[in-house]
mmCIF file of C-alpha atoms in Angstrom:
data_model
loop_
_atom_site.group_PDB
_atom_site.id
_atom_site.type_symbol
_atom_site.label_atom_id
_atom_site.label_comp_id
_atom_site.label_asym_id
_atom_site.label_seq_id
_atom_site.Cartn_x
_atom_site.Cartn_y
_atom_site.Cartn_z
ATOM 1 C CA UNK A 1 -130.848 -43.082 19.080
ATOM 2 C CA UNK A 2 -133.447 -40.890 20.804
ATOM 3 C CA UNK A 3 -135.474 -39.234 18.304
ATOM 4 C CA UNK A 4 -135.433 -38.666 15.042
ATOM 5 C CA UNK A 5 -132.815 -36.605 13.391
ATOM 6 C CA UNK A 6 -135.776 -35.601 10.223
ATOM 7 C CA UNK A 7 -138.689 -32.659 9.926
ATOM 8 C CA UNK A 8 -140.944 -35.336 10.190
ATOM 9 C CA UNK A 9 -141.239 -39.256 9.867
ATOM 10 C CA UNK A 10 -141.334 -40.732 6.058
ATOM 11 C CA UNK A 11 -140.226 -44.420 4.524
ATOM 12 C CA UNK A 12 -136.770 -44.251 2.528
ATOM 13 C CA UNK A 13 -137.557 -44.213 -1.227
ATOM 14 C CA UNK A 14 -135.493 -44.257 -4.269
ATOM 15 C CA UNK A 15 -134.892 -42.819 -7.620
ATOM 16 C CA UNK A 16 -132.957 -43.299 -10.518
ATOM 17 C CA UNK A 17 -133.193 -40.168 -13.172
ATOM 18 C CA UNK A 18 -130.569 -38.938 -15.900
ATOM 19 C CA UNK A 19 -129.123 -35.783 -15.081
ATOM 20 C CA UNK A 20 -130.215 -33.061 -17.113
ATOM 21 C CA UNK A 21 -129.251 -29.027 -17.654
ATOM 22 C CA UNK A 22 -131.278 -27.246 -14.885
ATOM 23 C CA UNK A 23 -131.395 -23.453 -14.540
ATOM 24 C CA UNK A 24 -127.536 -23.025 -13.817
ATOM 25 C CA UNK A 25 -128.141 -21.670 -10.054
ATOM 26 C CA UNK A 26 -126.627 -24.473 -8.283
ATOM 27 C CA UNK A 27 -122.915 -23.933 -9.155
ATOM 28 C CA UNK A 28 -122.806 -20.933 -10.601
ATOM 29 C CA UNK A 29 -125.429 -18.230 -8.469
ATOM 30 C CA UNK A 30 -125.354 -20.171 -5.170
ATOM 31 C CA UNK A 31 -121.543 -22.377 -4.681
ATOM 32 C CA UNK A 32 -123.900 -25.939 -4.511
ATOM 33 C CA UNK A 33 -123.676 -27.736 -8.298
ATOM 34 C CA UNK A 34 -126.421 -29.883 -8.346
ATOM 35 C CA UNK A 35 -127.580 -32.951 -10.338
ATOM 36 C CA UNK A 36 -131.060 -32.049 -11.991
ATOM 37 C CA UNK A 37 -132.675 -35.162 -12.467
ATOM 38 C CA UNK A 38 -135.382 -35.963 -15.571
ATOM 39 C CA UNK A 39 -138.377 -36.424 -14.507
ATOM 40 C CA UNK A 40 -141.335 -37.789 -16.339
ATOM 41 C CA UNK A 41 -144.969 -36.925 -15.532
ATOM 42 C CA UNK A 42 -145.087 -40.569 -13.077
ATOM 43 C CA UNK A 43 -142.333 -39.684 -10.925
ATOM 44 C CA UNK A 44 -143.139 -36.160 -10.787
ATOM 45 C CA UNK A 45 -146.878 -37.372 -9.018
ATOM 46 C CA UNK A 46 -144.908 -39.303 -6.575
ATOM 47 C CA UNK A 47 -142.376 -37.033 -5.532
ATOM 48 C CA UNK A 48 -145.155 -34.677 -4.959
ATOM 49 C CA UNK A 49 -145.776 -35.585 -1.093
ATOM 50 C CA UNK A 50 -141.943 -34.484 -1.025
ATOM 51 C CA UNK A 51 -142.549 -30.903 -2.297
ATOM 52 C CA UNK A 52 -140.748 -28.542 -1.383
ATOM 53 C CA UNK A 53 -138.591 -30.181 1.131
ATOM 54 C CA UNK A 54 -134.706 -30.428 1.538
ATOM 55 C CA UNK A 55 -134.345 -34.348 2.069
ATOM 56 C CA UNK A 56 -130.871 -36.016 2.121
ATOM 57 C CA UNK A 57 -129.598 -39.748 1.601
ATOM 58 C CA UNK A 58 -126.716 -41.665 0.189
ATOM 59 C CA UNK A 59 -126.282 -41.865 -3.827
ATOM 60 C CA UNK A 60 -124.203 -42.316 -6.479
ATOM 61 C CA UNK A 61 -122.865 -41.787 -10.280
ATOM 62 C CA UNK A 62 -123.026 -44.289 -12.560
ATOM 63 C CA UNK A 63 -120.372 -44.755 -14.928
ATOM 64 C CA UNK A 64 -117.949 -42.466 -13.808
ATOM 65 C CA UNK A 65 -114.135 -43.426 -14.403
ATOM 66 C CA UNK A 66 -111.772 -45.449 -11.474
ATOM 67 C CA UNK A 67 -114.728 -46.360 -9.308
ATOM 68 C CA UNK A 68 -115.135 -42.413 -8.672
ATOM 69 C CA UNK A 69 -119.020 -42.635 -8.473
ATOM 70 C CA UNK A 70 -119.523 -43.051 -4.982
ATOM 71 C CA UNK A 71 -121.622 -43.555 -2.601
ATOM 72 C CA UNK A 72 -121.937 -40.154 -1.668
ATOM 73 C CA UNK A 73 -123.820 -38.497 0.738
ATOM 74 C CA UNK A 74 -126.058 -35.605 -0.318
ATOM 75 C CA UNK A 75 -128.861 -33.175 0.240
ATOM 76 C CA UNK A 76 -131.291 -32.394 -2.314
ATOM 77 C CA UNK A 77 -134.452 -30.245 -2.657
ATOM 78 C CA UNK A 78 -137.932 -31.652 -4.115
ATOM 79 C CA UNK A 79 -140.592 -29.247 -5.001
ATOM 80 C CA UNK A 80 -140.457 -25.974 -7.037
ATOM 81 C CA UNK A 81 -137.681 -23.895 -5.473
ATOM 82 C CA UNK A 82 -139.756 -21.062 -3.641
ATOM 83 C CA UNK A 83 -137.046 -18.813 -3.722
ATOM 84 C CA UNK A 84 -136.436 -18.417 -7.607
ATOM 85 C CA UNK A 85 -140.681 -18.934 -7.671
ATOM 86 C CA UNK A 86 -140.488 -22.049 -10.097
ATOM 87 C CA UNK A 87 -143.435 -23.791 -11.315
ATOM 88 C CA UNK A 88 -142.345 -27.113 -12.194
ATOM 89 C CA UNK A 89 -141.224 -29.524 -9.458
ATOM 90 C CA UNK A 90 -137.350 -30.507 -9.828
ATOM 91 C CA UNK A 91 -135.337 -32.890 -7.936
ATOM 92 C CA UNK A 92 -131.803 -31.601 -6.883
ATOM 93 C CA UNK A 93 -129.100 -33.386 -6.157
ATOM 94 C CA UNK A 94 -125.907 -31.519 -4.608
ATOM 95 C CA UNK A 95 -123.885 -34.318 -3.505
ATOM 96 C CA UNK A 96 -120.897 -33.589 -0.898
ATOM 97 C CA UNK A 97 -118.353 -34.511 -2.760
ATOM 98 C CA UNK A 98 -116.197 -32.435 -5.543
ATOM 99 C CA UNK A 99 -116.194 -34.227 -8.674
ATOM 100 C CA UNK A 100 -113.406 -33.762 -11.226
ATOM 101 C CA UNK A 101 -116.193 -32.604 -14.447
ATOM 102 C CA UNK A 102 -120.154 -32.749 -15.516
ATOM 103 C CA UNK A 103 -121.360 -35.776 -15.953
ATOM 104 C CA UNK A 104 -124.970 -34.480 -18.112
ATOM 105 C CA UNK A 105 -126.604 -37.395 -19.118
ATOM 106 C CA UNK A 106 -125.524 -39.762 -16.517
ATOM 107 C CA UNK A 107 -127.429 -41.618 -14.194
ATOM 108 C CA UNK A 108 -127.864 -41.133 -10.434
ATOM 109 C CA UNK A 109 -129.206 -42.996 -8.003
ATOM 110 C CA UNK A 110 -130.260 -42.263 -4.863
ATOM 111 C CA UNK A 111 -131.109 -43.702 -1.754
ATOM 112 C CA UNK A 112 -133.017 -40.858 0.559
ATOM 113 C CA UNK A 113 -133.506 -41.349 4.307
ATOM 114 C CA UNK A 114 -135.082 -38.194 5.374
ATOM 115 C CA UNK A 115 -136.791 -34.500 5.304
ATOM 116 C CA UNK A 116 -134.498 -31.658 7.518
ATOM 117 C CA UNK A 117 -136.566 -28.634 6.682
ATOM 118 C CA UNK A 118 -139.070 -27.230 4.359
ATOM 119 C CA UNK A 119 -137.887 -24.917 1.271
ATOM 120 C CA UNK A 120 -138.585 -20.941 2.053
ATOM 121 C CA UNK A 121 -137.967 -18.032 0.015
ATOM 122 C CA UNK A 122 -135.123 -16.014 1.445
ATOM 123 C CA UNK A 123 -134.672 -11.875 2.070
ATOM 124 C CA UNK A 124 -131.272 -12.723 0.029
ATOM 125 C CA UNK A 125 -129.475 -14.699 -1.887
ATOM 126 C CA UNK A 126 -126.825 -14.577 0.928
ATOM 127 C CA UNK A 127 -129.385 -16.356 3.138
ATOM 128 C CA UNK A 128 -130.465 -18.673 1.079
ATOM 129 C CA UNK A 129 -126.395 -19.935 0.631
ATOM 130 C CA UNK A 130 -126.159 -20.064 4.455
ATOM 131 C CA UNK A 131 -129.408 -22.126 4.975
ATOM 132 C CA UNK A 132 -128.101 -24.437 2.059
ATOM 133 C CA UNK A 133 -124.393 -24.876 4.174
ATOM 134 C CA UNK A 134 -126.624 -25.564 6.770
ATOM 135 C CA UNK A 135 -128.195 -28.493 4.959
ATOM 136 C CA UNK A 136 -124.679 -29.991 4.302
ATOM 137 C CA UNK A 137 -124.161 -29.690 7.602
ATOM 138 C CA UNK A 138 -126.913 -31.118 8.732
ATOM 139 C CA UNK A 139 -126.266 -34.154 6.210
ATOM 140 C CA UNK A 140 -123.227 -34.926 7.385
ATOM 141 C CA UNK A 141 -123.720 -34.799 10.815
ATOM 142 C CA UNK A 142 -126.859 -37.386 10.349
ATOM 143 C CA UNK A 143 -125.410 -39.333 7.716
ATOM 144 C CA UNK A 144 -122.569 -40.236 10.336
ATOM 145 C CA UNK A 145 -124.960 -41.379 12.519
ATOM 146 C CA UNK A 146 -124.688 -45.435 12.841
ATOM 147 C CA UNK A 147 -128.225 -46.150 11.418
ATOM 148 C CA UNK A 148 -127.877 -43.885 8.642
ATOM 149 C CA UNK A 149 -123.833 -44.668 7.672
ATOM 150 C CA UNK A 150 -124.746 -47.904 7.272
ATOM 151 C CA UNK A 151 -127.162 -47.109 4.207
ATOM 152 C CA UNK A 152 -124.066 -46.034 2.121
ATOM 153 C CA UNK A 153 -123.861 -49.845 1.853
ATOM 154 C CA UNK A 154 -127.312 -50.590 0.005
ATOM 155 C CA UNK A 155 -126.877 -51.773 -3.858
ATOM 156 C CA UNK A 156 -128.416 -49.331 -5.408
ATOM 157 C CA UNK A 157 -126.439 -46.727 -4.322
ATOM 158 C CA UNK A 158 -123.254 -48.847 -5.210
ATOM 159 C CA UNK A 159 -122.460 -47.691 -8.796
ATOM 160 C CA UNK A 160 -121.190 -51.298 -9.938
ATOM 161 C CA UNK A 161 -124.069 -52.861 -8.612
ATOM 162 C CA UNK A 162 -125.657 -53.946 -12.341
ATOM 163 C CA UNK A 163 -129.490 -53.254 -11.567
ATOM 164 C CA UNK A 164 -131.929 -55.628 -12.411
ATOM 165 C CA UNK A 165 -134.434 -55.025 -15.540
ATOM 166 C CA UNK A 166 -136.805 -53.042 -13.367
ATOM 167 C CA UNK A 167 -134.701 -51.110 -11.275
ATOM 168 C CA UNK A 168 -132.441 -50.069 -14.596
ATOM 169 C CA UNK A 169 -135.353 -47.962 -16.526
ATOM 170 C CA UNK A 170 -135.135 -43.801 -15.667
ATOM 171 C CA UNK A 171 -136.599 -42.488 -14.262
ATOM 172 C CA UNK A 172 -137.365 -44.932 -11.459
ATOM 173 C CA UNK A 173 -138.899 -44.136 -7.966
ATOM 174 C CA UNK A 174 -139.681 -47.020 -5.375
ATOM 175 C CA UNK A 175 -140.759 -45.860 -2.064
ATOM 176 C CA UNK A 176 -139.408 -48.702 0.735
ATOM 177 C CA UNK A 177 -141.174 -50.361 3.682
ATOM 178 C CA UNK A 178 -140.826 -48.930 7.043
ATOM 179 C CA UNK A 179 -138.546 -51.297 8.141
ATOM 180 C CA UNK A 180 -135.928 -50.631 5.416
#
């Protein structure tokens, strides 16, 4: 591959983190139902050189019925929303895949590969929703990219994988090595 498909160069990381209620944007206001992850004030310091940045990756559901849990792939956001003007960094999972309920108080995991643009505020609501069907594009396209498809086949994005005593604490974050 020539290039990289990402904003900028970073090592894979991931997290673990129960998902939680968020604000109630994702489905409802904007079409994109996202898993809000917990965060605790650890994970929050090390997701911080990820703020405010739309990152996607491979990730899964654990514990969901019939093997439904994945891996999917997904784009998230990092950081605190610029838009809606948060103040507390969230991690946002919208995974592109229609699931058949909620699952609050689950456990994701992800897997993330990559930054494709910065968070903005938008002139509209309208623009933010087509910058956000952007990012699924954009996910998909480099998610079916060899290098990147093949990630949907790490462990800890497999939802039977049983994780090992520290990997199975939430939240967890582990950035990888470069040569991941």
């Amino acid at each position: 591959m020539s290039g990289s498909p990402f904003l900028r160069p970073l090592n894979a990381w991931y997290l673990r983190g129960k998902v939680v209620h968020g604000h109630g944007r994702g489905g409802t206001q904007l079409g994109f139902p996202t898993a809000n992850l917990e965060l605790d004030a650890a994970t929050i310091q090390s997701l911080k050189k990820y703020s405010n940045l739309v990152l996607v990756g491979w990730g899964c559901v654990e514990g969901l019925p019939d093997r439904k849990g994945g891996p999917f792939p997904f784009a998230m956001s990092v950081g605190k929303n610029p838009h809606f003007k948060d103040v507390e960094l969230t991690a946002e999972v919208y995974f592109i895949h229609k699931f058949e309920s909620d699952f609050y108080g689950a456990q994701v995991r992800i897997l993330c590969l990559g930054a494709t643009r910065e968070q903005a505020a938008f002139t509209t609501l309208e623009d933010l929703i087509k910058t956000i069907e952007g990012d699924v594009r954009d996910a998909e396209r480099i998610l079916a990219l060899e290098e990147y498809a093949a990630c949907a086949n790490d462990s800890f994005v497999q939802p039977l994988t049983v994780l090992t005593d520290e990997l199975n604490v939430s939240p967890y974050y582990r950035e990888l090595s470069a040569s991941h």
